[in-house]
C-alpha positions as a printed NumPy array, in Angstrom:
array([[120.698, 122.808,  96.614],
       [121.156, 119.824,  94.366],
       [119.263, 116.678,  95.337],
       [120.637, 113.44 ,  93.954],
       [119.003, 110.055,  93.715],
       [121.788, 107.865,  95.128],
       [120.461, 108.257,  98.688],
       [117.345, 106.312,  97.749],
       [119.313, 103.076,  97.986],
       [119.662, 103.672, 101.728],
       [115.908, 103.418, 102.351],
       [115.723,  99.58 , 102.261],
       [118.849,  99.475, 104.431],
       [117.118, 101.685, 107.   ],
       [114.07 ,  99.392, 106.906],
       [116.313,  96.369, 107.456],
       [118.165,  97.946, 110.386],
       [114.882,  98.919, 112.05 ],
       [113.521,  95.382, 111.599],
       [116.682,  93.932, 113.14 ],
       [116.391,  96.339, 116.056],
       [112.772,  95.278, 116.619],
       [113.787,  91.624, 116.478],
       [116.351,  92.251, 119.22 ],
       [113.833,  93.927, 121.527],
       [113.537,  97.524, 120.332],
       [109.977,  98.749, 121.108],
       [107.799,  98.672, 117.992],
       [106.093, 101.945, 118.845],
       [109.439, 103.758, 118.539],
       [110.351, 102.213, 115.169],
       [109.308, 105.31 , 113.154],
       [111.519, 107.481, 115.357],
       [114.432, 105.11 , 114.807],
       [113.825, 105.313, 111.044],
       [113.968, 109.095, 111.187],
       [117.104, 109.032, 113.325],
       [118.814, 106.653, 110.903],
       [117.699, 108.775, 107.945],
       [119.111, 111.927, 109.523],
       [122.333, 110.148, 110.464],
       [122.827, 108.819, 106.938],
       [122.102, 112.231, 105.455],
       [124.436, 114.157, 107.757],
       [127.286, 111.635, 107.577],
       [127.098, 110.13 , 104.09 ],
       [124.93 , 112.073, 101.666],
       [125.323, 115.75 , 102.565],
       [128.105, 116.317, 105.091],
       [128.641, 120.018, 105.665],
       [125.272, 120.957, 104.153],
       [122.816, 120.996, 107.068],
       [119.752, 122.228, 105.15 ],
       [120.074, 119.539, 102.514],
       [120.88 , 116.893, 105.14 ],
       [117.749, 117.724, 107.156],
       [115.543, 117.525, 104.075],
       [117.086, 114.304, 102.775],
       [117.142, 112.715, 106.233],
       [113.46 , 113.477, 106.684],
       [112.625, 112.098, 103.248],
       [114.636, 108.899, 103.789],
       [113.275, 108.274, 107.292],
       [109.655, 108.841, 106.329],
       [110.083, 106.815, 103.134],
       [111.453, 103.906, 105.148],
       [108.422, 104.017, 107.446],
       [106.051, 104.189, 104.471],
       [107.834, 101.417, 102.586],
       [107.483,  99.058, 105.525],
       [103.875,  99.901, 106.405],
       [102.779,  99.91 , 102.762],
       [104.218,  96.493, 102.049],
       [102.856,  95.132, 105.343],
       [ 99.345,  96.38 , 104.525],
       [ 99.542,  94.99 , 100.984],
       [100.535,  91.544, 102.223],
       [ 97.819,  91.659, 104.868],
       [ 95.266,  92.604, 102.189],
       [ 96.335,  89.757,  99.909],
       [ 95.901,  87.219, 102.697],
       [ 92.261,  88.206, 103.24 ]])
């Protein structure tokens, strides 16, 4: 299994899509699940079609990274304001 780095550019896109969904009424408590779903979808369709093991791993990594990127930056900004 060869893991490439080009999928990392999808992480900010996932964050942006989740933020748009929340702005249009998507429940905030389900935002991490939406991130995972988008990560899996991107992995299965774009990054590793036909390679389910690699797609599951990369989808999980992208979804969880998107959640961490958002919460980490939110906590940093909140800490700077204090």
